[in-house]
mmCIF file of C-alpha atoms in Angstrom:
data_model
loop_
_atom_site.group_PDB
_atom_site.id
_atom_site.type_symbol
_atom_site.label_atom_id
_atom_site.label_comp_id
_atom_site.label_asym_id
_atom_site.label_seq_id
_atom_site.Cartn_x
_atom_site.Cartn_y
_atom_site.Cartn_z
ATOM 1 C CA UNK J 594 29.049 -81.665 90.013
ATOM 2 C CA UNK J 595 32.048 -81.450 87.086
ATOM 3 C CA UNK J 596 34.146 -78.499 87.232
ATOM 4 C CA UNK J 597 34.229 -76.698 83.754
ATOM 5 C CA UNK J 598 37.584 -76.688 82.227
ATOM 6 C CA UNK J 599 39.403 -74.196 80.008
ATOM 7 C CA UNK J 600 39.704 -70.412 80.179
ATOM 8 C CA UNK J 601 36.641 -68.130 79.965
ATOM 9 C CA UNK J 602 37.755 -64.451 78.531
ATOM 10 C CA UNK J 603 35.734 -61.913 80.207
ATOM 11 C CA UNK J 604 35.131 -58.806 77.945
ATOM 12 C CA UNK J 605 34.959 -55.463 79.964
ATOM 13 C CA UNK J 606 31.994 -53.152 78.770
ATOM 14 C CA UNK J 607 34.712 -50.566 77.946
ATOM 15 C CA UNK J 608 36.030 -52.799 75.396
ATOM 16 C CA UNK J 609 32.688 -54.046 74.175
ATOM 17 C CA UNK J 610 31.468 -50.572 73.260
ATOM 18 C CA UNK J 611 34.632 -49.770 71.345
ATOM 19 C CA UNK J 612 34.261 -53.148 69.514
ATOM 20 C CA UNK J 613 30.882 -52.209 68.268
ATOM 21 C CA UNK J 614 31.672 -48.703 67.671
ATOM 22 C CA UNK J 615 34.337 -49.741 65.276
ATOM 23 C CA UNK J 616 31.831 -52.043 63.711
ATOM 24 C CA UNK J 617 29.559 -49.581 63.353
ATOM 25 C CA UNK J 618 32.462 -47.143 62.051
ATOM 26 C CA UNK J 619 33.596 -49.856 59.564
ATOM 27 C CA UNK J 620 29.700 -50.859 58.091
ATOM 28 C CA UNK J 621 28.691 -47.329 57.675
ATOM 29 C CA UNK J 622 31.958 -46.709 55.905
ATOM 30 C CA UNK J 623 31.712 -49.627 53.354
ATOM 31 C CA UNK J 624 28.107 -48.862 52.772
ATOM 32 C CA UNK J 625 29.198 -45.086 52.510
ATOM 33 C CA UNK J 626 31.787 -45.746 49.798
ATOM 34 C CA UNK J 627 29.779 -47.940 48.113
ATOM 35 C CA UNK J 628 26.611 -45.245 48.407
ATOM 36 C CA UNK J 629 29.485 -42.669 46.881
ATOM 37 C CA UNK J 630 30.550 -44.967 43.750
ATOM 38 C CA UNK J 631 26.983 -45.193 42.768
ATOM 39 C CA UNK J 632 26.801 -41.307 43.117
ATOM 40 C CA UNK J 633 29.893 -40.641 41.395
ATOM 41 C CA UNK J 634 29.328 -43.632 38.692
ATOM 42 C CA UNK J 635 25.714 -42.096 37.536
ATOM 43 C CA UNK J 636 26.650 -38.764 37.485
ATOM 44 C CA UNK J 637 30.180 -39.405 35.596
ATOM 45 C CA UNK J 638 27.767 -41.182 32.302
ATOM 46 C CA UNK J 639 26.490 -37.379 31.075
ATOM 47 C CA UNK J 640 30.050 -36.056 31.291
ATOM 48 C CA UNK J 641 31.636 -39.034 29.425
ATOM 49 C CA UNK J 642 29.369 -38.915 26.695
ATOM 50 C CA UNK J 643 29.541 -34.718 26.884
ATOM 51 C CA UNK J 644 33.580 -35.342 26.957
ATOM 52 C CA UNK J 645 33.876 -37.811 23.817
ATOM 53 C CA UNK J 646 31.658 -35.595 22.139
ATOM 54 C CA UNK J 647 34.406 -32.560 22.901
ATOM 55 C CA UNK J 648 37.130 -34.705 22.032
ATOM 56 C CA UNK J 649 35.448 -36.324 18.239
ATOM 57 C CA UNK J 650 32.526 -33.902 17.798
ATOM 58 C CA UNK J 651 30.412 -35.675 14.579
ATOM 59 C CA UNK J 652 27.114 -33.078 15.105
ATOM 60 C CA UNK J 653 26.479 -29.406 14.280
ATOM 61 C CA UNK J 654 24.342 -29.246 16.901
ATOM 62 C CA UNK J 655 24.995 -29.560 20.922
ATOM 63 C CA UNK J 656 25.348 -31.665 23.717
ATOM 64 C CA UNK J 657 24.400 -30.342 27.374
ATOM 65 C CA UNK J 658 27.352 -29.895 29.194
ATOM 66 C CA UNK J 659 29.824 -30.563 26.341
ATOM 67 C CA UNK J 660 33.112 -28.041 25.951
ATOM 68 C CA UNK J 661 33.382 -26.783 22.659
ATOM 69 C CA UNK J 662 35.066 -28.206 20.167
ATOM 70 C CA UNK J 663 35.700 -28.208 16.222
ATOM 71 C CA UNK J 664 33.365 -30.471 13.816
ATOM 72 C CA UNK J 665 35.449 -32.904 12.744
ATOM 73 C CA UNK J 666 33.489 -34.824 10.419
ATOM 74 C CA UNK J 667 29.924 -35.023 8.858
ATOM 75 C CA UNK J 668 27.272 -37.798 7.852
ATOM 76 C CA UNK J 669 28.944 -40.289 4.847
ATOM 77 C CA UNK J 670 32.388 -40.069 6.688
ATOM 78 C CA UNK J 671 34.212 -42.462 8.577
ATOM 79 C CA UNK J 672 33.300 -41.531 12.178
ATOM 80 C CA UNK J 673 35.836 -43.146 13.724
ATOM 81 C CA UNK J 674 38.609 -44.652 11.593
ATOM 82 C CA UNK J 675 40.491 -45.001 14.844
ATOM 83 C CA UNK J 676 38.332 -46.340 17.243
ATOM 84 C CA UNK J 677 35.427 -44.875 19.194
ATOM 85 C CA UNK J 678 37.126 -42.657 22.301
ATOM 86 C CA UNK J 679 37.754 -44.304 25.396
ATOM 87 C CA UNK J 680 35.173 -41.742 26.883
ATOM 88 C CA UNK J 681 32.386 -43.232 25.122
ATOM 89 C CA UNK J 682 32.990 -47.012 25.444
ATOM 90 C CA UNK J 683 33.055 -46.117 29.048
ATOM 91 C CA UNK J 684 30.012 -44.753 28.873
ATOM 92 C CA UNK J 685 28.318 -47.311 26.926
ATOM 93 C CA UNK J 686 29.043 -49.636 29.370
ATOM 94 C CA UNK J 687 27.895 -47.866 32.021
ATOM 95 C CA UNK J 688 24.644 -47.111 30.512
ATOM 96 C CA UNK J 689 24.010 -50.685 29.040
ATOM 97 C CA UNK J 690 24.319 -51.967 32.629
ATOM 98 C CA UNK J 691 22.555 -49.515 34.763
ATOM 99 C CA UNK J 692 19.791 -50.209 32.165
ATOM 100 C CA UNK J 693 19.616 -53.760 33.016
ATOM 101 C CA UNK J 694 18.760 -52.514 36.307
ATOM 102 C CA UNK J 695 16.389 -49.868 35.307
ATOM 103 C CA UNK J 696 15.146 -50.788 31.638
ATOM 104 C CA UNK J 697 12.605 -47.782 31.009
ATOM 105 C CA UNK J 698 14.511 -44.828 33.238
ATOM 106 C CA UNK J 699 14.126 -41.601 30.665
ATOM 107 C CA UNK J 700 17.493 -40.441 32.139
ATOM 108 C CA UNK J 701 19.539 -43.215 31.292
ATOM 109 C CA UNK J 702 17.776 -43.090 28.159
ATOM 110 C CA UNK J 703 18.177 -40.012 27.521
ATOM 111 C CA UNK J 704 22.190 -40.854 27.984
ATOM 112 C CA UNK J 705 22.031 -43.884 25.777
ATOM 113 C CA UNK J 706 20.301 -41.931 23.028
ATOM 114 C CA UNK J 707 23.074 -39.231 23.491
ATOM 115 C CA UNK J 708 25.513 -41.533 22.750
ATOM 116 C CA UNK J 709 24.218 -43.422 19.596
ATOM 117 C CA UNK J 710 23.865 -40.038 18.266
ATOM 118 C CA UNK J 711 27.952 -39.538 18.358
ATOM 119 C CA UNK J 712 27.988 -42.562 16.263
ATOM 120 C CA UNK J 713 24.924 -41.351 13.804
ATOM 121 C CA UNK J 714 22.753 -44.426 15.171
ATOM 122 C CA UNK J 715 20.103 -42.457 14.972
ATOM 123 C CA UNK J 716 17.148 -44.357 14.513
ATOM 124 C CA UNK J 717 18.384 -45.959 17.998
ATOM 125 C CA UNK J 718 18.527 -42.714 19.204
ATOM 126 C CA UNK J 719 14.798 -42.099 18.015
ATOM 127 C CA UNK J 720 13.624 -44.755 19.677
ATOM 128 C CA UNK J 721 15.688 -44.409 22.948
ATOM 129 C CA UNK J 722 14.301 -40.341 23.225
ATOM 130 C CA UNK J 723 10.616 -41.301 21.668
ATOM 131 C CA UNK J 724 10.512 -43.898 24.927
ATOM 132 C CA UNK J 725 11.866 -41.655 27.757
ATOM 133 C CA UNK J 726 9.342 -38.613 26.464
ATOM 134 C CA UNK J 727 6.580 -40.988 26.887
ATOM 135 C CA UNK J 728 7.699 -40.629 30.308
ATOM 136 C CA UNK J 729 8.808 -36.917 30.450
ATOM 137 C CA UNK J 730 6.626 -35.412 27.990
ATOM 138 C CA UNK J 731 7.577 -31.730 29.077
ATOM 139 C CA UNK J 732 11.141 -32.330 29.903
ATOM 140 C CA UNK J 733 13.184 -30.261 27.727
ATOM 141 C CA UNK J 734 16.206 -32.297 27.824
ATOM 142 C CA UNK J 735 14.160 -34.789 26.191
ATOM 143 C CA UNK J 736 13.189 -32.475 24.154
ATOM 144 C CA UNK J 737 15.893 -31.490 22.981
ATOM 145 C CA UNK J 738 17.543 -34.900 22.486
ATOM 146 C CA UNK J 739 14.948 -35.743 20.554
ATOM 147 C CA UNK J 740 14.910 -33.193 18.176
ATOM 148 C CA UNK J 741 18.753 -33.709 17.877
ATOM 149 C CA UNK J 742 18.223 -37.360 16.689
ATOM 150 C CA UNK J 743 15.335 -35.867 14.159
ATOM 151 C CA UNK J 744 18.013 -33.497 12.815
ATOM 152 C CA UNK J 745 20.801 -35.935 12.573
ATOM 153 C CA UNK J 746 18.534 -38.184 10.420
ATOM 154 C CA UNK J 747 17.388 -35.361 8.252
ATOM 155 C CA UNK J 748 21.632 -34.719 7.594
ATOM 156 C CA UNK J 749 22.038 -38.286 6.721
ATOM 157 C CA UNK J 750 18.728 -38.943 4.802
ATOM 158 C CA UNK J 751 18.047 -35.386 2.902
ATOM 159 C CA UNK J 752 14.794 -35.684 5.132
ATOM 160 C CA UNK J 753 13.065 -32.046 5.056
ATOM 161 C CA UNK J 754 10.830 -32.767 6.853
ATOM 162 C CA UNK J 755 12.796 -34.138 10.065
ATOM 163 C CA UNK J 756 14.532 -30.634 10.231
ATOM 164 C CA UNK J 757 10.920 -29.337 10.914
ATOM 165 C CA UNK J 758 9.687 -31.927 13.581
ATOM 166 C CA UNK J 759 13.175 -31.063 15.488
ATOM 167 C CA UNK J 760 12.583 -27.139 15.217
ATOM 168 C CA UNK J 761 9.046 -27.952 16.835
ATOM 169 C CA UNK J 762 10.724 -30.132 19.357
ATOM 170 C CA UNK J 763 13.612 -27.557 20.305
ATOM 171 C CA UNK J 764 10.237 -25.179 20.162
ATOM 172 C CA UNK J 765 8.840 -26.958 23.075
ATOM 173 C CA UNK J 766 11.757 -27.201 24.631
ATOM 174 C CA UNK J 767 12.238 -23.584 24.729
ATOM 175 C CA UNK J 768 8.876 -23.136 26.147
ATOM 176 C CA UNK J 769 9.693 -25.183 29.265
ATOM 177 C CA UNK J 770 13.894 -23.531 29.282
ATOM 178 C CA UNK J 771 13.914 -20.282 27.563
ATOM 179 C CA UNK J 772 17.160 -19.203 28.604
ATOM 180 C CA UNK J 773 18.718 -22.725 27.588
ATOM 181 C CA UNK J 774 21.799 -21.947 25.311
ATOM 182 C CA UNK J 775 22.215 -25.339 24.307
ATOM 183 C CA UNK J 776 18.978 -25.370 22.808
ATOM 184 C CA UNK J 777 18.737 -21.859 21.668
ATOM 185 C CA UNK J 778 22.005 -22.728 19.558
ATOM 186 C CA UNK J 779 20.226 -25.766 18.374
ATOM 187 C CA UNK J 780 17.026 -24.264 17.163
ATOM 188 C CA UNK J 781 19.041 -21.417 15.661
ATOM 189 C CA UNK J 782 21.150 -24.178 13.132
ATOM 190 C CA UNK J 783 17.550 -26.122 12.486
ATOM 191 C CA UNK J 784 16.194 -22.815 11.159
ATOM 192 C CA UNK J 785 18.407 -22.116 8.782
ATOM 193 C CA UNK J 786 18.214 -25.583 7.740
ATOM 194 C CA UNK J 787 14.369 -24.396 7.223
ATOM 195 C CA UNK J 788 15.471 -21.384 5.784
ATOM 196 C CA UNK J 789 13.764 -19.625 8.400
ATOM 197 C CA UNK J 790 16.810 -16.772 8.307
ATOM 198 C CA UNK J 791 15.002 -14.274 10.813
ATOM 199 C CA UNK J 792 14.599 -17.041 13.143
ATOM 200 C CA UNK J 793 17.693 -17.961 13.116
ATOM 201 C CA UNK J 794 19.174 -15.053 13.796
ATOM 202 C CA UNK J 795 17.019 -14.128 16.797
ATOM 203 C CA UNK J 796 17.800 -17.319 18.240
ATOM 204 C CA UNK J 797 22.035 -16.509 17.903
ATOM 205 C CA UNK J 798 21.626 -13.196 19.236
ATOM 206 C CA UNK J 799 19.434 -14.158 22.066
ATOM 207 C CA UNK J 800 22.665 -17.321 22.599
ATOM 208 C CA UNK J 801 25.152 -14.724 22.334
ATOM 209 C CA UNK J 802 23.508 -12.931 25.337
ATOM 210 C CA UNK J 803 22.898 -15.757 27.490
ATOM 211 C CA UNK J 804 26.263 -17.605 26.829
ATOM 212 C CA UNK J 805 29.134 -18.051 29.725
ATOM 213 C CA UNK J 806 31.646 -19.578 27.324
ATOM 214 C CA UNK J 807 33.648 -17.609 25.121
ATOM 215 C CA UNK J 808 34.223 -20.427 22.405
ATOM 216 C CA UNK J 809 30.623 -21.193 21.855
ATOM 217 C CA UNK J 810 30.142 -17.458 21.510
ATOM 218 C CA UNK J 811 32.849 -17.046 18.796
ATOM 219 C CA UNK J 812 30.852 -20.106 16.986
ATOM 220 C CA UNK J 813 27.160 -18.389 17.302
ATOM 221 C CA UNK J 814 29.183 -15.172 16.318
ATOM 222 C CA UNK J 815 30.478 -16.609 13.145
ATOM 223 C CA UNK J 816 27.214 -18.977 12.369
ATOM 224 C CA UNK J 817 25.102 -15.803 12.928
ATOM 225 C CA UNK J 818 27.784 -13.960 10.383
ATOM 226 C CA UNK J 819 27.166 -16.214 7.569
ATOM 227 C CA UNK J 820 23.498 -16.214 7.917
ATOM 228 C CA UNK J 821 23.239 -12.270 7.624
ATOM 229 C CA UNK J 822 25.198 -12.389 4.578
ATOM 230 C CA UNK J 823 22.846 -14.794 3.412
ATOM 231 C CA UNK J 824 19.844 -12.677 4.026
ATOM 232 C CA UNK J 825 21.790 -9.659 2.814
ATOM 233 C CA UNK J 826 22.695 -11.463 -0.603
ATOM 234 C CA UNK J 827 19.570 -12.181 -0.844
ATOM 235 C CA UNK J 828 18.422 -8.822 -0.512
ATOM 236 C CA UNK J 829 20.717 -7.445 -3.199
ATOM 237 C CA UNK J 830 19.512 -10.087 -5.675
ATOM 238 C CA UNK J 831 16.114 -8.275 -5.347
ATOM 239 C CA UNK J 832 17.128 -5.020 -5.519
ATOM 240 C CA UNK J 833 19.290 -5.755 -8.960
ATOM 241 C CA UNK J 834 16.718 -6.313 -11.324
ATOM 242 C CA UNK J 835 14.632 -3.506 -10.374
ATOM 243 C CA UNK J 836 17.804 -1.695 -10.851
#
């Protein structure tokens, strides 16, 4: 019978079981840090639209999660005569491929609608927030986007009557979130764009008593400030003719 030749390397158990162990050790790792980029990439999409909105804000009314910031510029302007922030080209890109992945998921939607709204695509924005409430017909973040894309195309168009479908939207969304200050602060601004004064003003005060930070305060302060004087003008333009 022929005699094998060449060297056979016996593996002891011991080292067998640390060779799988640091498999095992090295697979769970890769899958864990790839499990952790996906976490980290979908939640970072809501604060990079929420921070270019901070660092350009284009919108009376608010983002969730967005730090306050002053309004730069209004509908007819150039929005960005610089560029669009690197904050929101992130996020677009994000968004638009997550979305091939997931084509009707309200969130990323909802995120996608966010952002065209930062660069007054509205009608994009209708149609992103119109599609994901389909979906979450009670959500009030829907809601609420919604109703912002309404109002932003009533600011561009003069459109009365889109200032009213977003006050019934924010309305909703209320129902579902009343302690919301994002939307509280949102309904206030569409009812004075309704000239519904007393409205209004409940909505600020109940904002200024539910709000953590201290710069959207000051702004509901001085928003609320000018409305009063509206309604007390008003009041005094009554009073002088009977005078």
């Amino acid at each position: 019978m022929p005699r094998l030749r060449g060297r056979l390397t016996v593996v002891s158990p011991r080292s067998f079981r640390n060779f799988l162990a640091t498999a095992l050790v090295g697979g769970i790792l890769a899958t864990g840090l790839f499990s952790l980029r996906k976490i980290l990439l979908g939640s970072s999409i809501d604060t990079l639209v929420a921070t270019a909105y901070s660092e350009h804000r284009t919108l009376d009314l608010r983002i969730p999660r967005s730090r306050h910031s002053e309004l730069r510029l209004r509908q007819g302007q150039d929005i960005y005569a610089m560029g669009r922030p690197q904050s929101l080209l992130e996020a677009e890109m994000v968004i638009a491929r997550r979305l091939r992945a997931k084509p009707d998921d309200p969130e990323l939607l909802v995120e996608r609608g966010d952002a065209d709204l930062l660069e007054w695509s509205y009608e994009a924005a209708i149609s992103d927030m119109q599609q994901a409430l389909d979906t979450e017909a009670r959500s009030p973040v829907v809601l609420n986007g919604l109703a912002m894309a309404y109002f932003e195309r009533a600011e561009a168009e003069d459109r009365f009557v889109d200032y009213a479908t977003a006050y019934e939207l924010q309305s909703r969304a209320l129902q579902s979130s009343p302690d919301d200050t994002v939307i509280l602060f949102n309904r206030a601004v569409t009812a004075a764009r309704l000239f519904l004064f007393d409205q209004s003003i409940e909505d600020f005060r109940r904002c200024l008593t539910l709000e953590p930070s201290q710069e959207w305060r000051k702004e509901a302060l001085q928003r609320l400030g000018n409305i009063e004087e509206i309604v007390a003008s008003h009041g005094r333009r009554k009073i002088v003719p009977l005078l």
